[in-house]
Coordinates of C-alpha atoms in Angstrom, one line a residue:
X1100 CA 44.4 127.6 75.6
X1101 CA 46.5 128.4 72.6
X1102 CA 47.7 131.5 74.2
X1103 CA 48.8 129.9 77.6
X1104 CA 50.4 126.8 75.8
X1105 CA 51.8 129.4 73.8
X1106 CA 53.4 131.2 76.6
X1107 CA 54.5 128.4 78.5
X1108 CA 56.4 127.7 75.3
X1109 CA 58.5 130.7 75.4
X1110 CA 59.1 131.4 79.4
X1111 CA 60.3 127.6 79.0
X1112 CA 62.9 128.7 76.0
X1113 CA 64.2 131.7 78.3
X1114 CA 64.4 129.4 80.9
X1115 CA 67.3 127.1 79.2
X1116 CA 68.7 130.1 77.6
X1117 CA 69.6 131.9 81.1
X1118 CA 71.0 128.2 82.0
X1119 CA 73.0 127.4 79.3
X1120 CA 74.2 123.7 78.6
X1121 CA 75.9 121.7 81.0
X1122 CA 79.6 121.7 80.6
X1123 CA 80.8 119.3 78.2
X1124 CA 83.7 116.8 78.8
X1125 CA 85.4 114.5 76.5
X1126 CA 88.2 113.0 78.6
X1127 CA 88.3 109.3 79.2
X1128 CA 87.6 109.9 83.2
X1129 CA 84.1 112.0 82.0
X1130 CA 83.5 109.3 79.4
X1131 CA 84.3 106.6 81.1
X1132 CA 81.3 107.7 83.6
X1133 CA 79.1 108.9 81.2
X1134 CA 78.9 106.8 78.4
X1135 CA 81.0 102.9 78.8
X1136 CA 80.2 101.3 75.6
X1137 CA 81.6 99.9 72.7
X1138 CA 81.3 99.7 68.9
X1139 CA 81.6 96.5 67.3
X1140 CA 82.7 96.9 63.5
X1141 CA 83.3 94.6 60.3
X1142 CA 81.9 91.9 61.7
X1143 CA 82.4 88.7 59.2
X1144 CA 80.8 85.3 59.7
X1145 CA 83.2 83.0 58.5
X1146 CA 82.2 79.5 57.7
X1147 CA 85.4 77.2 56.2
X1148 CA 86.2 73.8 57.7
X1149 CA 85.7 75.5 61.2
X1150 CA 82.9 78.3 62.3
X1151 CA 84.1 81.9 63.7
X1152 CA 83.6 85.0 63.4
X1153 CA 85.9 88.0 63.5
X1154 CA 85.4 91.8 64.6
X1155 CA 86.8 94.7 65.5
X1156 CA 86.1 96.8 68.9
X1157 CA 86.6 100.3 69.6
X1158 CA 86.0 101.0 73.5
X1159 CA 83.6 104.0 73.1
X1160 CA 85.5 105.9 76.3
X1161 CA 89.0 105.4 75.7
X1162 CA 89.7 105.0 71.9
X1163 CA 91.3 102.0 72.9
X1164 CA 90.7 99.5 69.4
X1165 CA 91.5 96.1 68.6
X1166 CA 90.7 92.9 66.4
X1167 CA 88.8 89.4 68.5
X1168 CA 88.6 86.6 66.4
X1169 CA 86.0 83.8 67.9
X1170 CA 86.1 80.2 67.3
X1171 CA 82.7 78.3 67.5
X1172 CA 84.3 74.7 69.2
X1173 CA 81.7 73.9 71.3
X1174 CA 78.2 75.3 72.7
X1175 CA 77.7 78.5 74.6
X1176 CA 80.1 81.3 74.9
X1177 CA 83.3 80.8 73.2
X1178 CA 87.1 83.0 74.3
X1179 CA 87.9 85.1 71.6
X1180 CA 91.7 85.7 70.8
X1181 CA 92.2 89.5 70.5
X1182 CA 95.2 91.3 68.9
X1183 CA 95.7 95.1 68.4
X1184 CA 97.0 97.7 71.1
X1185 CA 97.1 97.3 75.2
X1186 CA 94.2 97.9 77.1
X1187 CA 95.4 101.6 79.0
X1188 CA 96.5 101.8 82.1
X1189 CA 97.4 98.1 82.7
X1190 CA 94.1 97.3 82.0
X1191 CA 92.6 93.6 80.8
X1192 CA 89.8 93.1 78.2
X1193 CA 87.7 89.8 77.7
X1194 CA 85.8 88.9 74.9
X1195 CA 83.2 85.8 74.1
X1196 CA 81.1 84.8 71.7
X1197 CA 78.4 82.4 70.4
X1198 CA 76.4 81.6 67.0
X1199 CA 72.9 80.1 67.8
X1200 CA 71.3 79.8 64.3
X1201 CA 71.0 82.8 62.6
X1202 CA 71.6 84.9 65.8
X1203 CA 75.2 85.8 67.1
X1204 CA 75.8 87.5 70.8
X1205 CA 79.0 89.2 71.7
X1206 CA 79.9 89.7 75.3
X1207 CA 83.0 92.4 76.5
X1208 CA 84.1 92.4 79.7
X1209 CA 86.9 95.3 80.4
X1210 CA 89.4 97.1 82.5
X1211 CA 90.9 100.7 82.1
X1212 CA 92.5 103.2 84.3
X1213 CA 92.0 107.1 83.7
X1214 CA 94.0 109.8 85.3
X1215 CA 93.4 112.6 83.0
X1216 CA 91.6 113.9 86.1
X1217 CA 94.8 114.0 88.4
X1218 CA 93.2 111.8 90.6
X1219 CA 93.8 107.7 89.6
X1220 CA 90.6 106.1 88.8
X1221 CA 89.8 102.4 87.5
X1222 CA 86.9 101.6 85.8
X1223 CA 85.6 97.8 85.2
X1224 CA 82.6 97.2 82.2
X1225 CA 80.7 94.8 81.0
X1226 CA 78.2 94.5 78.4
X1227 CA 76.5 92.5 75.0
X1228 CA 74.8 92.3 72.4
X1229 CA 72.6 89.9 69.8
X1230 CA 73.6 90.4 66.2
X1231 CA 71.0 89.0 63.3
X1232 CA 73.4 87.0 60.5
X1233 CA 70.7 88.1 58.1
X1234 CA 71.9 91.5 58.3
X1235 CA 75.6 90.6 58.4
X1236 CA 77.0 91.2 54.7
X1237 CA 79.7 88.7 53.0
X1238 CA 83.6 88.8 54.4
X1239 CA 84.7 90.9 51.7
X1240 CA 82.3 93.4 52.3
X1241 CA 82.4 93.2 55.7
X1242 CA 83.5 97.3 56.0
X1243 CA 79.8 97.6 55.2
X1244 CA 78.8 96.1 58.4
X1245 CA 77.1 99.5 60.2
X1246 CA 78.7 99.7 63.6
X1247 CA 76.8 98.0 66.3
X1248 CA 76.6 99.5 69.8
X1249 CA 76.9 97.5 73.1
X1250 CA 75.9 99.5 75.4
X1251 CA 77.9 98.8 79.0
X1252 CA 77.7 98.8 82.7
X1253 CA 79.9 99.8 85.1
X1254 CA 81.0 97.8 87.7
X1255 CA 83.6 100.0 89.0
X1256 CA 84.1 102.7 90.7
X1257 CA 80.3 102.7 90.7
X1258 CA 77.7 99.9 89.7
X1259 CA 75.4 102.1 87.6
X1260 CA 74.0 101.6 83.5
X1261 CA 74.3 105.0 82.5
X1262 CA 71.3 106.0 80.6
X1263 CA 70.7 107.4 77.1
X1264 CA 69.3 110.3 76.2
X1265 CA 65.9 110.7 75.4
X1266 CA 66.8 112.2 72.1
X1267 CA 64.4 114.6 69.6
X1268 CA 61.2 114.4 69.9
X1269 CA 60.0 111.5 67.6
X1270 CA 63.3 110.8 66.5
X1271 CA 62.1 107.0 66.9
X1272 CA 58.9 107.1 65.5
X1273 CA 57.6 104.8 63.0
X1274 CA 57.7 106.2 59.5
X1275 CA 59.3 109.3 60.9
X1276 CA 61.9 108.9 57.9
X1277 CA 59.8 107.9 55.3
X1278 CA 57.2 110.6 55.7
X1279 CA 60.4 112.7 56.4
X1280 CA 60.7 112.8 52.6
X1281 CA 57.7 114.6 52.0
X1282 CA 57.2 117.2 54.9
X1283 CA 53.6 118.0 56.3
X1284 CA 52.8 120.2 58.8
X1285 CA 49.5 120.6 60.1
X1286 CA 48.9 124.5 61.3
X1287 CA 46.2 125.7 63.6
X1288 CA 45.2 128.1 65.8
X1289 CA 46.0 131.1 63.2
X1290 CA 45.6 134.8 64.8
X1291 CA 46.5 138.0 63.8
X1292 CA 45.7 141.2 64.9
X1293 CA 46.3 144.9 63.7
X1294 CA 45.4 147.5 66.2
X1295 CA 46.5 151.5 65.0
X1296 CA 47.6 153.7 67.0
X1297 CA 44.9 155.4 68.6
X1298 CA 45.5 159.4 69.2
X1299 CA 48.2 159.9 71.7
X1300 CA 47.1 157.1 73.9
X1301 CA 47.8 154.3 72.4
X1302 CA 51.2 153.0 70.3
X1303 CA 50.1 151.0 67.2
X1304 CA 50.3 147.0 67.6
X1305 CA 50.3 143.8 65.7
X1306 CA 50.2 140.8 67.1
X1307 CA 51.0 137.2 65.2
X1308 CA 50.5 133.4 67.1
X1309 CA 49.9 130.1 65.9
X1310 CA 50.9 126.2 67.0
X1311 CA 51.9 123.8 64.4
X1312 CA 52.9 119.7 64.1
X1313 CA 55.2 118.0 62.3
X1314 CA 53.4 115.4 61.0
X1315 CA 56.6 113.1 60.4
X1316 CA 57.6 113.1 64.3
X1317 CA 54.7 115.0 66.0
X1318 CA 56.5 117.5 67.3
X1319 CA 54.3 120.4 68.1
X1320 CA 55.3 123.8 68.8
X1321 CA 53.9 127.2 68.3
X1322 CA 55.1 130.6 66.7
X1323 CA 54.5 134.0 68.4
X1324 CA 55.2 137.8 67.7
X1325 CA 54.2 140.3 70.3
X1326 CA 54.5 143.5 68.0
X1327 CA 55.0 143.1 64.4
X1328 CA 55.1 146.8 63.9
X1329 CA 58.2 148.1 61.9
X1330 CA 59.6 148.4 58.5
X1331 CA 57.2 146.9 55.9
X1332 CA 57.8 142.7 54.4
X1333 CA 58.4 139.7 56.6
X1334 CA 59.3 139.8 60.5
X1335 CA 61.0 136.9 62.2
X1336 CA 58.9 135.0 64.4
X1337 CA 59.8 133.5 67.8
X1338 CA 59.1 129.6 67.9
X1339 CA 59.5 126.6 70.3
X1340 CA 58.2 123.1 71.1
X1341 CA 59.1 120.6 73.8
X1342 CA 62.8 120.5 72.5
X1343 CA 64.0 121.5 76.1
X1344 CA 64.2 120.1 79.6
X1345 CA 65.3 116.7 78.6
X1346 CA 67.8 115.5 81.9
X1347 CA 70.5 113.6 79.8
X1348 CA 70.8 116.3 77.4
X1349 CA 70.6 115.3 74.0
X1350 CA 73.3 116.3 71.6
X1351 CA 70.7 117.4 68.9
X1352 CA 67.7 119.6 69.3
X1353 CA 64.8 120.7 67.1
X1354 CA 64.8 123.7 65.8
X1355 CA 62.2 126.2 63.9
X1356 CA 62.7 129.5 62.4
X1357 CA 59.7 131.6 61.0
X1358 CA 58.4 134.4 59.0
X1359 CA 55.2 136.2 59.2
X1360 CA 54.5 139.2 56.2
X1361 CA 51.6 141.3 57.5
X1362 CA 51.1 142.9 54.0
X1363 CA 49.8 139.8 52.0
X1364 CA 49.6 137.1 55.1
X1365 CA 52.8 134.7 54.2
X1366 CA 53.6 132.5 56.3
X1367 CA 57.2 130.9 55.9
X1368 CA 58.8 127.9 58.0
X1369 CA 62.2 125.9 58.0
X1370 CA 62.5 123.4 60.7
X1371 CA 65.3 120.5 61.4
X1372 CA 64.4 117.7 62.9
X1373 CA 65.9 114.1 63.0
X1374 CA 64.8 110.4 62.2
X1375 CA 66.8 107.0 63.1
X1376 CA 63.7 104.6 63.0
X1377 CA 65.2 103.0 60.4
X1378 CA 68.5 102.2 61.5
X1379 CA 69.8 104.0 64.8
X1380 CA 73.0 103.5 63.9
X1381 CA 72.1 105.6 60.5
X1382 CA 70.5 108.7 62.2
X1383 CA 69.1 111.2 59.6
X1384 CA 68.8 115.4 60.1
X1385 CA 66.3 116.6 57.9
X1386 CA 66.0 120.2 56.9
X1387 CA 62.6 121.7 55.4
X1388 CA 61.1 124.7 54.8
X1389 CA 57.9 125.5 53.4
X1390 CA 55.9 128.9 52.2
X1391 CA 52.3 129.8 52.0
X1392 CA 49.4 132.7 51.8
X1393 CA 47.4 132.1 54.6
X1394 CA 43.9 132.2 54.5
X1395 CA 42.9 134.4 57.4
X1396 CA 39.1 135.6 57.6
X1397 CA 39.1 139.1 58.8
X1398 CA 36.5 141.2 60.9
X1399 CA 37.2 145.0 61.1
X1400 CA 35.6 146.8 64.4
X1401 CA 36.2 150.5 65.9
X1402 CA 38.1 150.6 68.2
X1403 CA 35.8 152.6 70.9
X1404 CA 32.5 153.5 70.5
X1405 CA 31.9 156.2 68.0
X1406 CA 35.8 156.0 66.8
X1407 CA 37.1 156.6 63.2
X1408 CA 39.9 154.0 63.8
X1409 CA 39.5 150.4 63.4
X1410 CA 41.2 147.0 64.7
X1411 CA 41.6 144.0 62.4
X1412 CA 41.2 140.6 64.1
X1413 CA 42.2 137.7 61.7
X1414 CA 42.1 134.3 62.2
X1415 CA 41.8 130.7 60.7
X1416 CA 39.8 128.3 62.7
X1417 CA 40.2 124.7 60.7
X1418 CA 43.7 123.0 60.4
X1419 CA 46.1 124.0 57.4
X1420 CA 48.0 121.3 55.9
X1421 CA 51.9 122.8 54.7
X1422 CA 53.5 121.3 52.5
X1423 CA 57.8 121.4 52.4
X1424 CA 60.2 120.5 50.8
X1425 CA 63.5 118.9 51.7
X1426 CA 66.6 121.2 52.1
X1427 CA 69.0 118.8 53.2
X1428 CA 69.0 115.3 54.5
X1429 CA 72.6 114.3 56.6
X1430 CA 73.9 111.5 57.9
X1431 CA 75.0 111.9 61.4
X1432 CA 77.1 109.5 63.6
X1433 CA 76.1 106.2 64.8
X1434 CA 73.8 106.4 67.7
X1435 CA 74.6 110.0 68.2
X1436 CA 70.6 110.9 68.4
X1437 CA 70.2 109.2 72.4
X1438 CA 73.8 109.9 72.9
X1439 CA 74.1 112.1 76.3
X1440 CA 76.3 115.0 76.4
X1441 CA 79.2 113.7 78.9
X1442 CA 79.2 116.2 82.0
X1443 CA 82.1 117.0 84.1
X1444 CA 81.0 118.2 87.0
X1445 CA 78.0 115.5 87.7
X1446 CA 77.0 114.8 91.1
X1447 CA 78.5 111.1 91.0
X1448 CA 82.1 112.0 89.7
X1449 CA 82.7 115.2 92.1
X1450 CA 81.7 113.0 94.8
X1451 CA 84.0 110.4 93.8
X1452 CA 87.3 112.6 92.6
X1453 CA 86.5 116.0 94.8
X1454 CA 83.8 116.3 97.0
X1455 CA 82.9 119.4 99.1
X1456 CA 80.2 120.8 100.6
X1457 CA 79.5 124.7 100.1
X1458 CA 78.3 126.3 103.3
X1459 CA 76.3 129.7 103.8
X1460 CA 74.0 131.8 105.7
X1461 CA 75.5 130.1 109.2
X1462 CA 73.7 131.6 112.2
X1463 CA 74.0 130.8 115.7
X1464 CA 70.6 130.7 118.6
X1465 CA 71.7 131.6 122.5
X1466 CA 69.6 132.0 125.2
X1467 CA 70.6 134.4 127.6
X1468 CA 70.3 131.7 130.2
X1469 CA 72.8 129.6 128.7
X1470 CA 76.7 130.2 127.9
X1471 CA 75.8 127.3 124.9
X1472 CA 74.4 127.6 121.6
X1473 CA 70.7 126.8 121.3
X1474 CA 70.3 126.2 117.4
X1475 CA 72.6 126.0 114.3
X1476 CA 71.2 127.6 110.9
X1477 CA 73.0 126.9 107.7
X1478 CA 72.8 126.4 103.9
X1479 CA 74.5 123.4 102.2
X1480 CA 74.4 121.9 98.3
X1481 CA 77.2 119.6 97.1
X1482 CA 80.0 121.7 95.0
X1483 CA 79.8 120.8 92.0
X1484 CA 77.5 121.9 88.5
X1485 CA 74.2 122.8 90.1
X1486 CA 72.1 123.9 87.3
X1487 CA 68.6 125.4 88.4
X1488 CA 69.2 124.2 92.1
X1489 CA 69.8 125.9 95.4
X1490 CA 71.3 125.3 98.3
X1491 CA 69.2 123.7 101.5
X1492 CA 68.2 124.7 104.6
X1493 CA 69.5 122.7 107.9
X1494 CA 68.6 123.3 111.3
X1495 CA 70.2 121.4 114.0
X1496 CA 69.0 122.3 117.9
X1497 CA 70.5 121.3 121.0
X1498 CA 67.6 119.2 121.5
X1499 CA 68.5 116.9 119.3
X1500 CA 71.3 115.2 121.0
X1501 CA 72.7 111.9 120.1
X1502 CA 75.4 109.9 120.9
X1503 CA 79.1 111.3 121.1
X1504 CA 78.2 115.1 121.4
X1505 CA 76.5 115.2 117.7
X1506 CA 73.1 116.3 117.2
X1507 CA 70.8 115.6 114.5
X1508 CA 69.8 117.5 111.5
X1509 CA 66.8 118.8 110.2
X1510 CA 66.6 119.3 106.3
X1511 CA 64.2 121.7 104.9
X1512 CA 62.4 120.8 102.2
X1513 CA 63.4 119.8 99.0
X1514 CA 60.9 120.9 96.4
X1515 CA 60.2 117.1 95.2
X1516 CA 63.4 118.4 93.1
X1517 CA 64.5 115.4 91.0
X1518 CA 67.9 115.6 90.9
X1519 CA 69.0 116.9 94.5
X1520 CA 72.6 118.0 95.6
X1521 CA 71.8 118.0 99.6
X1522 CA 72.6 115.4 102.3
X1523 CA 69.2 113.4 102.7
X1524 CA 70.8 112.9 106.9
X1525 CA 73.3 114.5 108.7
X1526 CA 74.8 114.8 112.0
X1527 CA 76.9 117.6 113.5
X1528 CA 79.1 118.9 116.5
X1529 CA 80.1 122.9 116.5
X1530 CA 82.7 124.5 118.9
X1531 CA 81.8 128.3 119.0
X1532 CA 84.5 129.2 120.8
X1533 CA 86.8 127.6 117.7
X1534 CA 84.3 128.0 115.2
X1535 CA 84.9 124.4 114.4
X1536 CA 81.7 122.6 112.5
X1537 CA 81.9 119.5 112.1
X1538 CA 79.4 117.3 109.7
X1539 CA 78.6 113.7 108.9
X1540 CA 76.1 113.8 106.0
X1541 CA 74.3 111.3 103.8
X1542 CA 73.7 112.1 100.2
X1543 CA 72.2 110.5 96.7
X1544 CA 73.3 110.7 93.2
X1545 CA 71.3 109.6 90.3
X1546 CA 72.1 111.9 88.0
X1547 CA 73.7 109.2 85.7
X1548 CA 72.1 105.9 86.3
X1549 CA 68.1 106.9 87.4
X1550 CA 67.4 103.3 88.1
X1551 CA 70.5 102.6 90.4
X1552 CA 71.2 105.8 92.5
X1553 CA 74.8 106.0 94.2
X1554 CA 74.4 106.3 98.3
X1555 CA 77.8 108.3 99.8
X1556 CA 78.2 109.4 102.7
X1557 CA 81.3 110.9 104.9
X1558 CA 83.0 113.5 107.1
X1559 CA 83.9 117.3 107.2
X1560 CA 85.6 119.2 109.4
X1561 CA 86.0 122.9 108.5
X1562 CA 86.2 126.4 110.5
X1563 CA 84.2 129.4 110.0
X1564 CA 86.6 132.1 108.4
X1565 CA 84.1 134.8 109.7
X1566 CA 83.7 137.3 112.4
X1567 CA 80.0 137.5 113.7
X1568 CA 77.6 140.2 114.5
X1569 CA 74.9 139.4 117.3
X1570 CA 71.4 141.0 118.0
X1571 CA 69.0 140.4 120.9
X1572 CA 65.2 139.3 119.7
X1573 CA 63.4 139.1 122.9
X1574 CA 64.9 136.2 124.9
X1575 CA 67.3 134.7 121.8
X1576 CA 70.4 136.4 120.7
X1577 CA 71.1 135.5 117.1
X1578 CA 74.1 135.5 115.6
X1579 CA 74.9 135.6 112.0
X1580 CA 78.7 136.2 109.9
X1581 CA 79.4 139.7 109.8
X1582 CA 79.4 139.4 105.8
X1583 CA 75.9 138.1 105.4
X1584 CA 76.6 137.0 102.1
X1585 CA 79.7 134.9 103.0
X1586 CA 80.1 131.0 101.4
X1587 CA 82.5 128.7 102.2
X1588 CA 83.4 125.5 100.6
X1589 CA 84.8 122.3 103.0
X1590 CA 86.7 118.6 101.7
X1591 CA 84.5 115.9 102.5
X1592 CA 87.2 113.2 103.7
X1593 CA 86.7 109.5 103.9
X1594 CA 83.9 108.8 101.3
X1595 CA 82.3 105.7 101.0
X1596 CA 79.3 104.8 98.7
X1597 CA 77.2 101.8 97.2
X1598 CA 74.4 101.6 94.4
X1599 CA 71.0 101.2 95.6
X1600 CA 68.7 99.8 93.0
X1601 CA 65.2 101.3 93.0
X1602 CA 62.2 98.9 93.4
X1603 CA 59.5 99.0 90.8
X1604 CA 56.2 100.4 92.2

């Protein structure tokens, strides 16, 4: 089981390697999809002949900062007066506030326009948040207040909560950064072989595995070495866990490097990890290493009947506690551990600023009987950062005429892929003599917001830039583009789209 676990491990690791991370943005249009939210800072409860408080507020997507000062004059929400610099592009900002005992809430209501993207775009906010007075610190030492994050939903262009990253495994464990302070792993699993060469026919070989768990988070994760054979001391060993193949990509990542010494069995480790259990809005990195003799039980056997050469096998059955020591402990930003990495390209914003659809593989189905086409065979996938994904099979046949001169399409299947980047319905009309296609398609994005998808849906009309080549397969003559190979992208004009909220099972 080891073994397997082992090499799911590593084909996993490969896997994001060849894929790379999504591309990172940074602008206010990318932010302002990807992560609406604000900081609240210096927060002061001040308590003179009349009750306010008094903030500051940095809008999380835009830079845009200012001061709200809240007078308590009567129950509920109160209208904060806020001073500082204009809300960008025209936009409006709303601030209220109440004090119920020790608890204070703050609500943001907000406005912007971006058009760092060319394209125009207005965004509308909202969101709030419950601060204890117990943790707020006198007025004078109110730059000690730790940012607090409101985290916001968007109400336009799209009615989605973006969600967080799941962040590093264990990240918000309990007692992750206490036990942080005194590292522990727990190691099992141990094997080690030495096989010598064996005449001519075999090339020597040593092989090195075992798993491992931070006991502070629980990450496991496993070490491997396929062929330790070389120049004598230490060799670097290949490691991984379950730090990969989180959706919202987490800006931070575990990571473990390893040493395995064949000639007296050390065993050497350094791992980062992060804790914000604590505080979130004081995330730790931790760095640790730890070194060790292990204690491997070793049986020698030949190698073949009757042979003068023998192969080691080593192992250690019962679990090895490690203990580290701490390299480094850093503070990292507020939050910054569930913060996703904004993404240009996402399904939701090229639908919204530049849709197209990329077309390939188009073939055409006659029957000699008939002068028109019989079937339509295509590939389609949204243009825009695809990751893993593919494009789809349609089929559309003559026989599935509707209204108007379109006929329905058929979608292949999708692979239960989470994530997809294919109309979910589609109509279409094609002139062959033209090579006009023309496509009405439904599609789904909930790449940012898995709880409320976006539904869009409109219209392309593109040409075929491609001569065709034809071949007769008993009574159907099948065309295909002469350039097997050739893609196409096409606008998608008059988009239109609304949120769908998912039920609950």
């Amino acid at each position: 089981m080891w073994a397997l676990f082992l090499l799911k491990i590593l084909s996993a690791a490969v896997l994001v390697t060849a894929q790379g991370p999504p591309t990172v943005g940074g602008g206010c249009t990318t932010n302002s999809f990807n992560i609406p939210s604000w900081f609240i800072t210096n927060f002061k409860d001040l308590v003179d002949d009349e009750r306010k408080v008094a903030f500051g507020i940095l809008n999380r997507a835009t830079n845009y900062t200012a001061q709200a000062t809240c007078g308590m004059d009567r129950k509920g929400y109160n209208l904060c007066s806020v001073s500082g610099q204009s809300a960008p592009g025209n936009g409006t900002i709303e601030i209220k506030a109440l004090v119920e005992g020790t608890v204070a809430q703050v609500s943001v209501n907000q406005t912007w326009s971006c058009n760092d993207r060319g394209t125009p775009v207005q965004f509308t906010a909202s969101g709030r948040a419950r601060i204890s007075l117990y943790d707020v610190p006198e007025p004078e030492a109110s730059s000690t207040f730790p940012p607090l994050l409101i985290q916001g939903t968007l109400h336009a262009p799209v009615f989605i909560t973006p969600d967080r990253a799941a962040g590093p495994q264990g990240h918000d464990q309990k007692g992750c950064q206490a036990a942080s302070e005194k590292p522990e792993w727990n190691i099992t699993h141990i094997y080690y072989t030495d096989r010598p060469a064996d005449g001519n026919v075999e090339s020597p070989s040593r092989t090195f595995n075992l798993l491992f768990t931070n006991t502070a988070n629980g990450y496991e994760g496993g070490c491997v070495h396929g062929s330790l054979v070389g120049p004598a001391g230490a060799t670097s060993l290949i490691c991984a866990g379950s730090e990969f193949g989180n959706l919202r990509g987490s800006r931070y990542a575990i990571s473990t490097t390893a040493s395995f010494d064949p000639s007296d069995f050390k065993f050497t480790v350094r791992q980062t990890w992060f804790c914000d259990d604590e505080n979130p809005s004081k995330p730790l990195q931790f760095t640790a290493s730890a070194s060790t003799i292990l204690p491997l039980t070793c049986t020698t056997t030949p190698l073949s009947a009757g042979s003068a050469i023998n192969e080691t096998v080593c192992d250690h059955n019962p679990t090895l506690v490690l203990a580290g020591k701490v390299d480094s402990a850093t503070t990292l930003p507020p939050y910054s551990l569930t913060e996703p990495i904004p993404r240009d390209n996402t399904c939701t914003i090229t639908s919204i600023l530049a849709p197209k659809w990329q077309f390939s593989a188009f073939e055409i189905v006659y029957t000699p009987e008939k002068e028109e086409w019989e079937a339509i065979n295509f590939e389609i996938i949204l243009a825009t950062y695809s990751g893993f994904q593919y494009p789809i099979p349609v089929t559309v046949s003559r026989a599935a005429g509707r209204e108007g001169g379109w006929f329905e399409c058929v979608i292949g299947a999708d692979g239960a892929n989470d994530q997809p980047l294919w109309p979910y319905a589609c109509l279409v009309q094609f002139n062959p003599e033209t090579k006009e296609l023309k496509l009405k398609a439904n599609w789904q994005c909930r790449e940012l917001d898995g709880d409320q998808p976006v539904n869009f849906s409109g219209l392309t009309t593109t040409t075929i830039k491609s001569d065709f080549t034809c071949e007769t397969f008993r009574d159907m003559e099948v065309c295909v583009t002469e350039d097997t190979g050739f893609v196409w992208t096409a606008d998608i004009g008059g988009v239109v789209w609304r949120s769908v909220p998912q039920s609950n099972p």
